[in-house]
Amino acid sequence: MSQLKEQLLQLREQFNTDLQVAASSQDLEALRVRFMGKKGHLTAILRGMGALSPAERPAAGQLANEIRQSLETALEEASVVIADREQVARLEAETVDVTRPGLPLCVGGRHPLTRVIDEICAVFSGLGYAIAEGPEVEYDRNNFELLRIPEGHPARDTQDTFYITPSILLRTQTSPVQIRVMQQQQPPIKIVCPGKVYRSDALDATHSPVFHQVEGLVVDENVTMGDLVGSLQLFAKKLFGEQTRIRLRPHHFPFTEPSCEVDISCWTCGGEGCRTCKGEGWIEVLGAGMVHPDVLENCGIDARRYSGFAFGIGVERTAMGRYGIDDIRSFFENDIRFLSQFR
Ligand code: DAH
């Protein structure tokens, strides 16, 4: 009996020593398992009680119970203290300084050319035009032939391009999208076609081998030059301001008859003549005309019944005017100092 009692007292002592160094809830749990678990020290000692005489058992049992009680209580108390301490530590580690200034968020902006294209398209969408797109790699047929620019035509010289094969090329204008749409759809047709075009021009301040156009096409019964003028007038006012006027000058395009170039009153001086318009008072922004009957017929549209107008807007030229940019190369150099001005 005295040996068992000795063991129990020693156990309690050992437990108390170990408890002093338990620093975390994991330590506590390990301690509990080591002393009070199924294979723990206390269980091992209690097993020895079987060897005691019946007379000794009650006293031994009582002592064992007391000791177990005291270990449990000590564990419980320690666990409250430790859990408390752990929570404080966790909260400290997770502290957020809500007064700290935020990290600057890098927000991109649309490219100036995209902005101008979107604006042009929005104006014409508002007039009921649909947006149509075509491939940049195009057939010679759609880019030239069906637009009345046969092989050897002088207009081909001004639109020299990059050939994939003798009959496939990078389109020099968005006008082939007209062809594609008219081949697939009978009038009424009312579309704008934004996109990239290519010409084998050397790069300088005003020329780039890749640039953008927005093509427009309206085909229906009784479409007249008056409708063209009205639409372009509205476009000019929406894009460049209510005071803007337009002027048509006779010109030649193989795919329109009659054809014109369209100027708008200078956005800087309003028409008086300044540096922006080189003293002219007017700035050319697009080409236009009445769709040539042959072009309609080339696409299976009855030219006796239908007529149409078309126009092609130079996007870079418009954007350079809008933003006062004097070098077309700025659009394509991806210099973030330039681009970040257009937020
Ligand atoms: N495709 C012409 C060019 O690149 C622009 C143009 C002129 C388009 C007159 C048209 C138009 O649709 O009717 O120079």
PDB file of C-alpha atoms and ligand atoms in Angstrom, residues 147 159 172-176 178 197 199 211 213-217 253 255-256 259-260 286-291 309-313, ligand 1:
ATOM      1  CA  LEU A 147     -14.435  47.469-105.396  1.00  0.00           C
ATOM      2  CA  GLN A 159      -2.448  51.189-101.509  1.00  0.00           C
ATOM      3  CA  THR A 172      -5.452  48.105 -97.259  1.00  0.00           C
ATOM      4  CA  GLN A 173      -8.858  49.490 -96.259  1.00  0.00           C
ATOM      5  CA  THR A 174     -11.972  48.447 -94.361  1.00  0.00           C
ATOM      6  CA  SER A 175     -14.007  48.705 -97.585  1.00  0.00           C
ATOM      7  CA  PRO A 176     -13.824  44.912 -98.243  1.00  0.00           C
ATOM      8  CA  GLN A 178     -18.782  46.233 -97.332  1.00  0.00           C
ATOM      9  CA  VAL A 197      -5.621  48.136 -92.218  1.00  0.00           C
ATOM     10  CA  ARG A 199      -0.066  49.508 -96.345  1.00  0.00           C
ATOM     11  CA  PHE A 211      -3.458  52.015 -88.990  1.00  0.00           C
ATOM     12  CA  GLN A 213     -10.346  52.959 -90.244  1.00  0.00           C
ATOM     13  CA  VAL A 214     -14.035  52.912 -89.539  1.00  0.00           C
ATOM     14  CA  GLU A 215     -16.032  52.131 -92.647  1.00  0.00           C
ATOM     15  CA  GLY A 216     -19.701  53.027 -92.963  1.00  0.00           C
ATOM     16  CA  LEU A 217     -22.270  51.664 -95.410  1.00  0.00           C
ATOM     17  CA  PHE A 253     -12.723  56.729-105.344  1.00  0.00           C
ATOM     18  CA  PHE A 255     -15.996  52.303-105.613  1.00  0.00           C
ATOM     19  CA  THR A 256     -18.154  55.429-105.240  1.00  0.00           C
ATOM     20  CA  SER A 259     -17.092  60.653-104.466  1.00  0.00           C
ATOM     21  CA  CYS A 260     -15.948  63.296-102.051  1.00  0.00           C
ATOM     22  CA  LEU A 286     -12.803  60.948 -94.203  1.00  0.00           C
ATOM     23  CA  GLY A 287     -13.628  59.861 -97.716  1.00  0.00           C
ATOM     24  CA  ALA A 288     -17.168  59.140 -98.846  1.00  0.00           C
ATOM     25  CA  GLY A 289     -19.553  58.823-101.756  1.00  0.00           C
ATOM     26  CA  MET A 290     -22.522  57.067-103.297  1.00  0.00           C
ATOM     27  CA  VAL A 291     -21.784  53.370-103.737  1.00  0.00           C
ATOM     28  CA  PHE A 309     -23.696  55.705 -99.518  1.00  0.00           C
ATOM     29  CA  ALA A 310     -20.404  54.789 -97.904  1.00  0.00           C
ATOM     30  CA  PHE A 311     -17.647  56.498 -96.004  1.00  0.00           C
ATOM     31  CA  GLY A 312     -14.271  55.649 -94.514  1.00  0.00           C
ATOM     32  CA  ILE A 313     -12.999  57.487 -91.448  1.00  0.00           C
TER      33      ILE A 313
HETATM   34  N1  DAH B   1     -11.293  53.123 -98.498  1.00  0.00           N
HETATM   35  C1  DAH B   1     -10.926  54.527 -98.642  1.00  0.00           C
HETATM   36  C2  DAH B   1      -9.453  54.693 -98.284  1.00  0.00           C
HETATM   37  O1  DAH B   1      -8.898  53.860 -97.618  1.00  0.00           O
HETATM   38  C3  DAH B   1     -11.777  55.369 -97.763  1.00  0.00           C
HETATM   39  C4  DAH B   1     -13.164  55.434 -98.264  1.00  0.00           C
HETATM   40  C5  DAH B   1     -13.528  56.398 -99.193  1.00  0.00           C
HETATM   41  C6  DAH B   1     -14.103  54.515 -97.889  1.00  0.00           C
HETATM   42  C7  DAH B   1     -14.791  56.473 -99.696  1.00  0.00           C
HETATM   43  C8  DAH B   1     -15.390  54.560 -98.394  1.00  0.00           C
HETATM   44  C9  DAH B   1     -15.731  55.566 -99.293  1.00  0.00           C
HETATM   45  O2  DAH B   1     -16.328  53.683 -98.061  1.00  0.00           O
HETATM   46  O3  DAH B   1     -16.988  55.602 -99.770  1.00  0.00           O
HETATM   47  O4  DAH B   1      -8.870  55.654 -98.685  1.00  0.00           O
END
